[in-house]
CSV table of N, CA and C in Angstrom, one decimal:
chain,number,residue,atom,x,y,z
W,25,MET,N,0.8,22.6,-17.6
W,25,MET,CA,-0.5,22.8,-17.2
W,25,MET,C,-0.8,21.9,-16.0
W,26,SER,N,-1.4,22.5,-15.0
W,26,SER,CA,-1.7,21.7,-13.8
W,26,SER,C,-3.0,20.9,-13.9
W,27,ARG,N,-3.0,19.7,-13.4
W,27,ARG,CA,-4.2,18.9,-13.3
W,27,ARG,C,-4.4,18.4,-11.9
W,28,THR,N,-5.6,18.0,-11.6
W,28,THR,CA,-5.8,17.3,-10.3
W,28,THR,C,-5.4,15.9,-10.5
W,29,ILE,N,-5.1,15.2,-9.4
W,29,ILE,CA,-4.7,13.8,-9.5
W,29,ILE,C,-5.8,13.0,-10.1
W,30,ALA,N,-7.1,13.3,-9.9
W,30,ALA,CA,-8.2,12.5,-10.4
W,30,ALA,C,-8.3,12.6,-11.9
W,31,GLU,N,-7.6,13.6,-12.5
W,31,GLU,CA,-7.6,13.7,-14.0
W,31,GLU,C,-6.6,12.9,-14.6
W,32,LEU,N,-5.7,12.3,-13.9
W,32,LEU,CA,-4.6,11.4,-14.4
W,32,LEU,C,-5.2,10.1,-14.8
W,33,THR,N,-4.4,9.4,-15.6
W,33,THR,CA,-4.7,8.0,-16.0
W,33,THR,C,-4.1,7.1,-15.0
W,34,ALA,N,-4.8,6.1,-14.6
W,34,ALA,CA,-4.2,5.1,-13.7
W,34,ALA,C,-2.9,4.5,-14.3
W,35,GLY,N,-1.9,4.5,-13.5
W,35,GLY,CA,-0.6,4.0,-13.9
W,35,GLY,C,0.4,5.2,-14.1
W,36,GLU,N,-0.1,6.4,-14.1
W,36,GLU,CA,0.8,7.5,-14.2
W,36,GLU,C,1.5,7.8,-12.9
W,37,LYS,N,2.7,8.5,-13.0
W,37,LYS,CA,3.4,8.8,-11.8
W,37,LYS,C,3.1,10.2,-11.3
W,38,VAL,N,3.1,10.3,-10.0
W,38,VAL,CA,3.0,11.6,-9.3
W,38,VAL,C,4.2,11.6,-8.3
W,39,TYR,N,4.5,12.8,-7.9
W,39,TYR,CA,5.7,13.0,-7.0
W,39,TYR,C,5.2,13.7,-5.7
W,40,LEU,N,5.7,13.2,-4.6
W,40,LEU,CA,5.5,13.8,-3.3
W,40,LEU,C,6.8,14.1,-2.7
W,41,ASP,N,6.9,15.1,-1.9
W,41,ASP,CA,8.1,15.4,-1.2
W,41,ASP,C,8.1,14.7,0.1
W,42,GLU,N,9.1,14.0,0.4
W,42,GLU,CA,9.3,13.3,1.7
W,42,GLU,C,10.6,13.7,2.4
W,43,THR,N,10.5,13.9,3.7
W,43,THR,CA,11.8,14.1,4.4
W,43,THR,C,12.2,12.8,5.1
W,44,ILE,N,13.3,12.3,4.6
W,44,ILE,CA,13.9,11.1,5.1
W,44,ILE,C,15.2,11.3,5.7
W,45,ASP,N,15.4,11.0,7.0
W,45,ASP,CA,16.6,11.3,7.8
W,45,ASP,C,17.1,12.7,7.6
W,46,GLY,N,16.1,13.7,7.6
W,46,GLY,CA,16.5,15.1,7.5
W,46,GLY,C,16.7,15.6,6.1
W,47,VAL,N,16.6,14.7,5.1
W,47,VAL,CA,16.8,15.1,3.7
W,47,VAL,C,15.5,15.1,2.9
W,48,LEU,N,15.2,16.3,2.3
W,48,LEU,CA,14.0,16.4,1.5
W,48,LEU,C,14.2,15.7,0.1
W,49,SER,N,13.3,14.8,-0.2
W,49,SER,CA,13.4,14.1,-1.5
W,49,SER,C,12.1,14.2,-2.3
W,50,HIS,N,12.2,14.2,-3.6
W,50,HIS,CA,11.1,14.2,-4.5
W,50,HIS,C,10.9,12.8,-4.9
W,51,VAL,N,9.8,12.1,-4.4
W,51,VAL,CA,9.7,10.7,-4.4
W,51,VAL,C,8.5,10.3,-5.4
W,52,PRO,N,8.8,9.4,-6.3
W,52,PRO,CA,7.7,9.0,-7.3
W,52,PRO,C,6.7,8.0,-6.6
W,53,TYR,N,5.4,8.2,-6.9
W,53,TYR,CA,4.3,7.3,-6.5
W,53,TYR,C,3.6,7.0,-7.8
W,54,ILE,N,2.9,5.9,-7.8
W,54,ILE,CA,2.1,5.4,-8.9
W,54,ILE,C,0.6,5.7,-8.5
W,55,TYR,N,-0.1,6.4,-9.4
W,55,TYR,CA,-1.5,6.7,-9.3
W,55,TYR,C,-2.2,5.4,-9.7
W,56,LEU,N,-2.9,4.8,-8.7
W,56,LEU,CA,-3.6,3.5,-9.0
W,56,LEU,C,-5.0,3.7,-9.5
W,57,GLY,N,-5.6,4.9,-9.3
W,57,GLY,CA,-7.0,5.1,-9.7
W,57,GLY,C,-7.8,5.5,-8.5
W,58,GLN,N,-9.1,5.5,-8.7
W,58,GLN,CA,-10.0,5.9,-7.6
W,58,GLN,C,-10.6,4.6,-6.9
W,59,ASP,N,-10.8,4.7,-5.6
W,59,ASP,CA,-11.4,3.5,-4.9
W,59,ASP,C,-12.9,3.7,-5.0
W,60,ASP,N,-13.6,2.8,-4.4
W,60,ASP,CA,-15.1,2.8,-4.4
W,60,ASP,C,-15.7,4.1,-3.9
W,61,SER,N,-15.0,4.8,-3.0
W,61,SER,CA,-15.5,6.0,-2.4
W,61,SER,C,-15.1,7.2,-3.3
W,62,GLY,N,-14.4,7.0,-4.4
W,62,GLY,CA,-14.0,8.1,-5.2
W,62,GLY,C,-12.7,8.8,-4.8
W,63,ASN,N,-12.0,8.2,-3.8
W,63,ASN,CA,-10.7,8.7,-3.4
W,63,ASN,C,-9.6,8.2,-4.2
W,64,CYS,N,-8.6,9.1,-4.5
W,64,CYS,CA,-7.5,8.7,-5.3
W,64,CYS,C,-6.5,7.9,-4.5
W,65,ILE,N,-6.0,6.8,-5.0
W,65,ILE,CA,-5.1,5.9,-4.3
W,65,ILE,C,-3.8,6.0,-5.1
W,66,ILE,N,-2.7,6.2,-4.3
W,66,ILE,CA,-1.3,6.2,-4.8
W,66,ILE,C,-0.5,5.2,-4.1
W,67,LEU,N,0.5,4.6,-4.7
W,67,LEU,CA,1.4,3.6,-4.2
W,67,LEU,C,2.8,4.1,-4.4
W,68,ARG,N,3.6,4.1,-3.3
W,68,ARG,CA,5.0,4.5,-3.4
W,68,ARG,C,5.7,3.6,-4.4
W,69,GLU,N,6.4,4.2,-5.4
W,69,GLU,CA,7.0,3.3,-6.4
W,69,GLU,C,8.1,2.4,-5.9
W,70,ALA,N,9.0,2.9,-5.0
W,70,ALA,CA,10.0,2.1,-4.3
W,70,ALA,C,9.6,1.8,-2.9
W,71,VAL,N,9.8,0.6,-2.5
W,71,VAL,CA,9.4,0.2,-1.1
W,71,VAL,C,10.2,1.1,-0.1
W,72,ALA,N,9.5,1.6,0.9
W,72,ALA,CA,10.2,2.5,1.8
W,72,ALA,C,11.1,1.8,2.8
W,73,ILE,N,10.6,0.9,3.6
W,73,ILE,CA,11.5,0.2,4.5
W,73,ILE,C,10.8,-1.2,4.7
W,74,GLN,N,11.6,-2.1,5.3
W,74,GLN,CA,10.9,-3.4,5.8
W,74,GLN,C,10.5,-3.2,7.2
W,75,LYS,N,9.3,-3.6,7.5
W,75,LYS,CA,8.7,-3.4,8.8
W,75,LYS,C,8.0,-4.6,9.2
W,76,ARG,N,8.1,-4.9,10.5
W,76,ARG,CA,7.4,-6.1,11.1
W,76,ARG,C,5.9,-5.8,11.1
W,77,MET,N,5.1,-6.8,10.8
W,77,MET,CA,3.7,-6.6,10.8
W,77,MET,C,3.1,-6.7,12.2
W,78,HIS,N,3.5,-7.6,13.0
W,78,HIS,CA,2.9,-7.8,14.3
W,78,HIS,C,4.0,-8.4,15.2
W,79,SER,N,3.9,-8.1,16.5
W,79,SER,CA,4.9,-8.6,17.4
W,79,SER,C,4.6,-10.0,17.9
W,80,ALA,N,3.4,-10.5,17.6
W,80,ALA,CA,3.0,-11.9,17.9
W,80,ALA,C,2.4,-12.5,16.6
W,81,ASN,N,2.3,-13.8,16.6
W,81,ASN,CA,1.8,-14.5,15.5
W,81,ASN,C,0.3,-14.3,15.4
W,82,VAL,N,-0.1,-13.1,15.0
W,82,VAL,CA,-1.6,-12.7,14.9
W,82,VAL,C,-1.7,-12.0,13.6
W,83,ALA,N,-2.6,-12.4,12.7
W,83,ALA,CA,-2.7,-11.8,11.4
W,83,ALA,C,-4.0,-10.9,11.4
W,84,VAL,N,-4.0,-9.9,12.2
W,84,VAL,CA,-5.1,-8.9,12.2
W,84,VAL,C,-4.5,-7.6,11.9
W,85,TYR,N,-4.9,-7.0,10.7
W,85,TYR,CA,-4.3,-5.8,10.2
W,85,TYR,C,-4.6,-4.6,11.1
W,86,ASP,N,-5.9,-4.4,11.5
W,86,ASP,CA,-6.3,-3.2,12.3
W,86,ASP,C,-5.5,-3.2,13.6
W,87,GLY,N,-4.6,-2.2,13.7
W,87,GLY,CA,-3.9,-2.0,14.9
W,87,GLY,C,-2.5,-2.8,15.0
W,88,CYS,N,-2.2,-3.5,13.9
W,88,CYS,CA,-0.9,-4.2,14.0
W,88,CYS,C,0.2,-3.1,13.9
W,89,GLU,N,1.5,-3.5,14.1
W,89,GLU,CA,2.6,-2.6,14.1
W,89,GLU,C,2.7,-1.8,12.8
W,90,ALA,N,2.6,-2.5,11.7
W,90,ALA,CA,2.8,-1.8,10.4
W,90,ALA,C,1.6,-0.8,10.2
W,91,ASP,N,0.4,-1.2,10.6
W,91,ASP,CA,-0.7,-0.3,10.4
W,91,ASP,C,-0.5,1.0,11.3
W,92,VAL,N,-0.1,0.8,12.5
W,92,VAL,CA,0.1,2.0,13.4
W,92,VAL,C,1.2,2.8,12.9
W,93,TRP,N,2.3,2.2,12.4
W,93,TRP,CA,3.5,3.0,11.9
W,93,TRP,C,3.1,3.8,10.7
W,94,LEU,N,2.3,3.2,9.8
W,94,LEU,CA,1.9,3.9,8.6
W,94,LEU,C,1.1,5.2,8.9
W,95,GLU,N,0.3,5.1,9.9
W,95,GLU,CA,-0.6,6.3,10.2
W,95,GLU,C,0.1,7.2,11.2
W,96,ASP,N,1.2,7.0,11.8
W,96,ASP,CA,1.9,7.8,12.8
W,96,ASP,C,2.5,9.0,12.2
W,97,GLU,N,2.0,10.2,12.6
W,97,GLU,CA,2.5,11.5,12.1
W,97,GLU,C,3.7,12.0,12.8
W,98,ASP,N,4.0,11.4,14.0
W,98,ASP,CA,5.2,11.9,14.7
W,98,ASP,C,6.5,11.1,14.5
W,99,ALA,N,6.4,9.8,14.3
W,99,ALA,CA,7.6,9.0,14.1
W,99,ALA,C,7.4,7.9,13.1
W,100,GLY,N,6.3,7.8,12.5
W,100,GLY,CA,6.0,6.8,11.5
W,100,GLY,C,6.1,7.3,10.1
W,101,TYR,N,5.4,6.6,9.2
W,101,TYR,CA,5.5,7.0,7.7
W,101,TYR,C,5.0,8.4,7.4
W,102,LEU,N,3.8,8.7,8.0
W,102,LEU,CA,3.3,10.0,7.7
W,102,LEU,C,4.1,11.2,8.2
W,103,SER,N,5.1,10.9,9.1
W,103,SER,CA,6.0,12.0,9.6
W,103,SER,C,6.9,12.4,8.5
W,104,ARG,N,7.0,11.7,7.4
W,104,ARG,CA,7.9,12.1,6.3
W,104,ARG,C,7.3,13.3,5.5
W,105,PHE,N,6.0,13.6,5.7
W,105,PHE,CA,5.4,14.6,4.9
W,105,PHE,C,5.1,15.9,5.7
W,106,ASP,N,5.1,17.0,5.0
W,106,ASP,CA,4.9,18.2,5.7
W,106,ASP,C,3.4,18.3,6.0
W,107,ALA,N,3.0,19.3,6.8
W,107,ALA,CA,1.6,19.4,7.3
W,107,ALA,C,0.6,19.6,6.2
W,108,ALA,N,1.0,20.3,5.2
W,108,ALA,CA,0.1,20.5,4.1
W,108,ALA,C,-0.2,19.2,3.3
W,109,THR,N,0.8,18.4,3.1
W,109,THR,CA,0.6,17.1,2.4
W,109,THR,C,-0.2,16.2,3.3
W,110,ARG,N,0.1,16.1,4.6
W,110,ARG,CA,-0.7,15.3,5.5
W,110,ARG,C,-2.2,15.7,5.5
W,111,ALA,N,-2.4,17.0,5.4
W,111,ALA,CA,-3.8,17.5,5.4
W,111,ALA,C,-4.5,17.1,4.2
W,112,ALA,N,-3.8,17.0,3.1
W,112,ALA,CA,-4.4,16.6,1.8
W,112,ALA,C,-4.7,15.1,1.7
W,113,LEU,N,-4.1,14.3,2.5
W,113,LEU,CA,-4.4,12.9,2.5
W,113,LEU,C,-5.6,12.6,3.3
W,114,VAL,N,-6.6,12.1,2.7
W,114,VAL,CA,-7.9,11.8,3.3
W,114,VAL,C,-8.1,10.4,3.6
W,115,SER,N,-8.8,10.1,4.7
W,115,SER,CA,-9.1,8.7,5.1
W,115,SER,C,-10.1,8.1,4.1
W,116,THR,N,-9.8,6.9,3.8
W,116,THR,CA,-10.8,6.1,2.9
W,116,THR,C,-11.1,4.8,3.6
W,117,GLN,N,-12.2,4.2,3.2
W,117,GLN,CA,-12.6,2.9,3.7
W,117,GLN,C,-11.8,1.8,3.1
W,118,ILE,N,-11.2,1.0,3.9
W,118,ILE,CA,-10.5,-0.2,3.3
W,118,ILE,C,-11.1,-1.5,4.0
W,119,LYS,N,-11.1,-2.6,3.2
W,119,LYS,CA,-11.6,-3.8,3.7
W,119,LYS,C,-10.5,-4.8,4.1
W,120,CYS,N,-10.7,-5.4,5.2
W,120,CYS,CA,-9.8,-6.5,5.7
W,120,CYS,C,-10.6,-7.7,6.0
W,121,ASN,N,-10.1,-8.8,5.4
W,121,ASN,CA,-10.8,-10.1,5.6
W,121,ASN,C,-10.3,-10.7,7.0
W,122,SER,N,-11.2,-11.2,7.7
W,122,SER,CA,-10.9,-11.9,9.0
W,122,SER,C,-11.1,-13.4,8.8
W,123,ILE,N,-10.0,-14.2,8.7
W,123,ILE,CA,-10.2,-15.6,8.6
W,123,ILE,C,-10.8,-16.2,9.8
W,124,THR,N,-10.5,-15.6,11.0
W,124,THR,CA,-11.0,-16.1,12.2
W,124,THR,C,-12.5,-16.1,12.3
W,125,THR,N,-13.1,-14.9,11.9
W,125,THR,CA,-14.5,-14.7,11.9
W,125,THR,C,-15.2,-14.9,10.6
W,126,GLY,N,-14.5,-14.9,9.5
W,126,GLY,CA,-15.1,-15.1,8.2
W,126,GLY,C,-15.8,-13.8,7.7
W,127,GLU,N,-15.5,-12.7,8.4
W,127,GLU,CA,-16.1,-11.5,8.0
W,127,GLU,C,-15.2,-10.5,7.4
W,128,ILE,N,-15.7,-9.5,6.7
W,128,ILE,CA,-14.9,-8.4,6.1
W,128,ILE,C,-15.1,-7.3,7.1
W,129,VAL,N,-14.0,-6.8,7.6
W,129,VAL,CA,-14.0,-5.6,8.5
W,129,VAL,C,-13.6,-4.4,7.7
W,130,VAL,N,-14.3,-3.3,7.9
W,130,VAL,CA,-14.0,-2.1,7.2
W,130,VAL,C,-13.5,-1.0,8.2
W,131,ILE,N,-12.3,-0.5,7.8
W,131,ILE,CA,-11.6,0.5,8.7
W,131,ILE,C,-11.3,1.7,7.8
W,132,ALA,N,-11.0,2.8,8.4
W,132,ALA,CA,-10.7,4.0,7.7
W,132,ALA,C,-9.2,4.3,7.9
W,133,ARG,N,-8.5,4.6,6.8
W,133,ARG,CA,-7.0,4.9,6.8
W,133,ARG,C,-6.7,5.9,5.8
W,134,ARG,N,-5.6,6.7,6.1
W,134,ARG,CA,-5.0,7.5,5.0
W,134,ARG,C,-3.9,6.8,4.3
W,135,CYS,N,-3.2,6.0,5.1
W,135,CYS,CA,-2.1,5.2,4.6
W,135,CYS,C,-2.2,3.8,5.0
W,136,PHE,N,-2.1,2.9,4.0
W,136,PHE,CA,-2.3,1.5,4.3
W,136,PHE,C,-1.6,0.6,3.3
W,137,LEU,N,-1.5,-0.7,3.6
W,137,LEU,CA,-1.0,-1.7,2.7
W,137,LEU,C,-2.1,-2.1,1.8
W,138,LEU,N,-1.7,-2.5,0.6
W,138,LEU,CA,-2.7,-3.1,-0.4
W,138,LEU,C,-3.1,-4.5,0.1
W,139,SER,N,-4.2,-4.9,-0.5
W,139,SER,CA,-4.7,-6.3,-0.2
W,139,SER,C,-4.5,-7.2,-1.3
W,140,TYR,N,-4.7,-8.5,-1.0
W,140,TYR,CA,-4.6,-9.6,-2.0
W,140,TYR,C,-5.5,-9.3,-3.2
W,141,THR,N,-6.7,-8.9,-3.0
W,141,THR,CA,-7.6,-8.7,-4.2
W,141,THR,C,-7.2,-7.4,-4.9
W,142,GLU,N,-6.7,-6.4,-4.2
W,142,GLU,CA,-6.3,-5.1,-4.9
W,142,GLU,C,-5.1,-5.3,-5.8
W,143,LEU,N,-4.3,-6.4,-5.6
W,143,LEU,CA,-3.2,-6.8,-6.4
W,143,LEU,C,-3.7,-7.8,-7.5
W,144,GLY,N,-5.0,-8.1,-7.6
W,144,GLY,CA,-5.5,-8.9,-8.6
W,144,GLY,C,-5.2,-10.4,-8.5
W,145,TYR,N,-4.9,-10.8,-7.3
W,145,TYR,CA,-4.7,-12.3,-7.1
W,145,TYR,C,-6.0,-13.0,-7.1
W,146,ALA,N,-7.0,-12.5,-6.6
W,146,ALA,CA,-8.3,-13.1,-6.5
W,146,ALA,C,-9.4,-12.1,-6.4
W,147,THR,N,-10.7,-12.5,-6.5
W,147,THR,CA,-11.8,-11.6,-6.4
W,147,THR,C,-12.5,-11.8,-5.1
W,148,ALA,N,-12.2,-12.9,-4.4
W,148,ALA,CA,-12.9,-13.2,-3.1
W,148,ALA,C,-11.9,-13.8,-2.2
W,149,PRO,N,-12.0,-13.5,-0.9
W,149,PRO,CA,-12.9,-12.5,-0.4
W,149,PRO,C,-12.6,-11.1,-0.8
W,150,ASP,N,-13.6,-10.3,-1.0
W,150,ASP,CA,-13.5,-9.0,-1.6
W,150,ASP,C,-12.9,-8.0,-0.6
W,151,GLU,N,-11.6,-7.7,-0.8
W,151,GLU,CA,-10.9,-6.6,0.0
W,151,GLU,C,-10.6,-5.4,-0.9
W,152,GLY,N,-11.4,-5.2,-1.9
W,152,GLY,CA,-11.2,-4.0,-2.8
W,152,GLY,C,-11.0,-4.4,-4.2
W,153,ALA,N,-11.2,-3.5,-5.1
W,153,ALA,CA,-11.1,-3.7,-6.5
W,153,ALA,C,-9.6,-3.8,-6.9
W,154,SER,N,-9.3,-4.5,-8.0
W,154,SER,CA,-7.9,-4.7,-8.4
W,154,SER,C,-7.3,-3.5,-9.0
W,155,TYR,N,-6.1,-3.2,-8.7
W,155,TYR,CA,-5.3,-2.1,-9.3
W,155,TYR,C,-4.2,-2.7,-10.2
W,156,LEU,N,-4.3,-4.0,-10.5
W,156,LEU,CA,-3.2,-4.6,-11.3
W,156,LEU,C,-3.0,-4.0,-12.6
W,157,ALA,N,-4.1,-3.6,-13.3
W,157,ALA,CA,-3.9,-2.9,-14.6
W,157,ALA,C,-3.1,-1.6,-14.5
W,158,ALA,N,-3.3,-0.9,-13.4
W,158,ALA,CA,-2.5,0.4,-13.2
W,158,ALA,C,-1.1,0.0,-13.0
W,159,LEU,N,-0.8,-1.0,-12.2
W,159,LEU,CA,0.6,-1.4,-12.0
W,159,LEU,C,1.2,-1.9,-13.3
W,160,GLN,N,0.5,-2.6,-14.1
W,160,GLN,CA,1.0,-3.0,-15.4
W,160,GLN,C,1.3,-1.8,-16.3
W,161,THR,N,0.5,-0.8,-16.3
W,161,THR,CA,0.7,0.4,-17.1
W,161,THR,C,2.0,1.1,-16.5
W,162,ALA,N,2.1,1.2,-15.2
W,162,ALA,CA,3.2,1.9,-14.6
W,162,ALA,C,4.5,1.2,-14.8
W,163,THR,N,4.5,-0.1,-14.7
W,163,THR,CA,5.8,-0.8,-14.8
W,163,THR,C,6.1,-1.3,-16.2
W,164,GLY,N,5.1,-1.4,-17.1
W,164,GLY,CA,5.3,-1.9,-18.4
W,164,GLY,C,5.5,-3.4,-18.4
W,165,LYS,N,5.1,-4.0,-17.3
W,165,LYS,CA,5.2,-5.5,-17.2
W,165,LYS,C,3.8,-6.1,-17.1
W,166,THR,N,3.7,-7.4,-17.4
W,166,THR,CA,2.4,-8.0,-17.3
W,166,THR,C,2.3,-9.0,-16.2
W,167,GLY,N,1.1,-9.4,-15.9
W,167,GLY,CA,0.8,-10.5,-14.9
W,167,GLY,C,1.6,-10.2,-13.6
W,168,LYS,N,2.1,-11.3,-13.0
W,168,LYS,CA,2.7,-11.3,-11.7
W,168,LYS,C,4.0,-10.4,-11.7
W,169,ASN,N,4.6,-10.2,-12.8
W,169,ASN,CA,5.8,-9.4,-12.9
W,169,ASN,C,5.5,-7.9,-12.5
W,170,ALA,N,4.3,-7.5,-12.7
W,170,ALA,CA,4.0,-6.1,-12.4
W,170,ALA,C,3.9,-5.9,-10.9
W,171,ARG,N,3.7,-7.0,-10.2
W,171,ARG,CA,3.6,-7.0,-8.7
W,171,ARG,C,4.9,-7.0,-8.0
W,172,ILE,N,6.0,-7.2,-8.6
W,172,ILE,CA,7.3,-7.3,-8.0
W,172,ILE,C,7.7,-5.9,-7.5
W,173,ALA,N,8.0,-5.8,-6.2
W,173,ALA,CA,8.4,-4.5,-5.6
W,173,ALA,C,9.9,-4.4,-5.6
W,174,TYR,N,10.4,-3.1,-5.7
W,174,TYR,CA,11.8,-2.8,-5.7
W,174,TYR,C,12.1,-1.8,-4.6
W,175,ASN,N,13.3,-1.8,-4.1
W,175,ASN,CA,13.7,-0.8,-3.1
W,175,ASN,C,14.4,0.3,-3.9
W,176,SER,N,14.9,1.3,-3.2
W,176,SER,CA,15.5,2.5,-3.9
W,176,SER,C,16.8,2.1,-4.6
W,177,SER,N,17.4,1.0,-4.3
W,177,SER,CA,18.6,0.5,-5.0
W,177,SER,C,18.2,-0.4,-6.2
W,178,ALA,N,17.0,-0.5,-6.5
W,178,ALA,CA,16.4,-1.3,-7.6
W,178,ALA,C,16.6,-2.8,-7.4
W,179,ALA,N,16.7,-3.2,-6.1
W,179,ALA,CA,16.7,-4.6,-5.8
W,179,ALA,C,15.3,-5.1,-5.5
W,180,ALA,N,14.9,-6.2,-6.0
W,180,ALA,CA,13.6,-6.8,-5.8
W,180,ALA,C,13.5,-7.2,-4.3
W,181,VAL,N,12.4,-6.9,-3.7
W,181,VAL,CA,12.2,-7.2,-2.2
W,181,VAL,C,10.8,-7.7,-2.0
W,182,ASN,N,10.6,-8.5,-1.0
W,182,ASN,CA,9.3,-9.0,-0.6
W,182,ASN,C,8.5,-7.8,0.0
W,183,TRP,N,7.2,-7.8,-0.1
W,183,TRP,CA,6.4,-6.8,0.5
W,183,TRP,C,5.1,-7.4,1.1
W,184,TRP,N,4.7,-6.8,2.2
W,184,TRP,CA,3.5,-7.3,2.9
W,184,TRP,C,2.2,-6.7,2.3
W,185,LEU,N,1.2,-7.6,2.5
W,185,LEU,CA,-0.2,-7.2,2.2
W,185,LEU,C,-0.9,-7.1,3.5
W,186,ARG,N,-2.1,-6.4,3.5
W,186,ARG,CA,-2.9,-6.4,4.7
W,186,ARG,C,-3.7,-7.6,4.9
W,187,SER,N,-3.8,-8.5,3.9
W,187,SER,CA,-4.6,-9.6,3.9
W,187,SER,C,-4.1,-10.8,4.7
W,188,GLU,N,-5.0,-11.5,5.3
W,188,GLU,CA,-4.6,-12.6,6.1
W,188,GLU,C,-4.3,-13.8,5.2
W,189,TYR,N,-3.3,-14.6,5.5
W,189,TYR,CA,-3.1,-15.9,4.9
W,189,TYR,C,-3.7,-17.0,5.8
W,190,SER,N,-3.5,-16.8,7.0
W,190,SER,CA,-4.1,-17.7,8.1
W,190,SER,C,-4.3,-16.9,9.3
W,191,GLU,N,-4.7,-17.5,10.4
W,191,GLU,CA,-4.9,-16.8,11.6
W,191,GLU,C,-3.6,-16.2,12.2
W,192,THR,N,-2.5,-16.7,11.8
W,192,THR,CA,-1.2,-16.3,12.3
W,192,THR,C,-0.2,-15.7,11.3
W,193,GLN,N,-0.6,-15.6,10.0
W,193,GLN,CA,0.3,-15.1,9.0
W,193,GLN,C,-0.5,-14.2,8.0
W,194,PHE,N,0.2,-13.1,7.6
W,194,PHE,CA,-0.2,-12.2,6.6
W,194,PHE,C,0.3,-12.7,5.3
W,195,ARG,N,-0.4,-12.3,4.2
W,195,ARG,CA,0.1,-12.5,2.9
W,195,ARG,C,1.2,-11.6,2.5
W,196,SER,N,2.1,-12.0,1.6
W,196,SER,CA,3.1,-11.1,1.1
W,196,SER,C,3.3,-11.4,-0.4
W,197,VAL,N,4.0,-10.5,-1.0
W,197,VAL,CA,4.4,-10.7,-2.4
W,197,VAL,C,5.9,-11.0,-2.4
W,198,ASN,N,6.3,-12.1,-3.1
W,198,ASN,CA,7.7,-12.5,-3.1
W,198,ASN,C,8.5,-11.9,-4.2
W,199,LEU,N,9.7,-12.3,-4.4
W,199,LEU,CA,10.6,-11.7,-5.4
W,199,LEU,C,10.2,-12.1,-6.8
W,200,ASN,N,9.3,-13.1,-7.0
W,200,ASN,CA,8.9,-13.5,-8.3
W,200,ASN,C,7.5,-12.9,-8.6
W,201,GLY,N,6.9,-12.2,-7.7
W,201,GLY,CA,5.5,-11.6,-7.9
W,201,GLY,C,4.4,-12.5,-7.5
W,202,ASN,N,4.8,-13.7,-6.9
W,202,ASN,CA,3.8,-14.6,-6.4
W,202,ASN,C,3.4,-14.2,-4.9
W,203,ALA,N,2.1,-14.5,-4.6
W,203,ALA,CA,1.7,-14.2,-3.2
W,203,ALA,C,2.0,-15.4,-2.3
């Protein structure tokens, strides 16, 4: 029986077809739930690749290398999906904290990195509601262990967040699930 993604329980898996190096693969994603705009948010279960965040020591997510690569339909992450899948991915409003200005910037993206608050590390500054409970359901792990990311070889890897740690550094999640 078919269901829409919004009918799923947060933490359930969904599968998207990705073409990686010319090979079509059925890839698992974790349905995290709906954001404040009612858009369904999914997270790739295995980390795709390691990517540099910015070419200079600047921790501004909007327009950084990783941000541009994620949204690129020709050579970036979105190029892995067929036209029908890309058309189904809608832009949603995401929040980015600016340590430099002390303001929350809102940008629209179809594909983006999660934030510090979305991983349940803190509630302020508010960069979105926490999806930690969905990750715990999906992984069967509690607390920081649910945040540990793995690659396709099942090796734990560090992963970037869109949140600033300082004016020159982004936050990341390490191999122990700590930010």
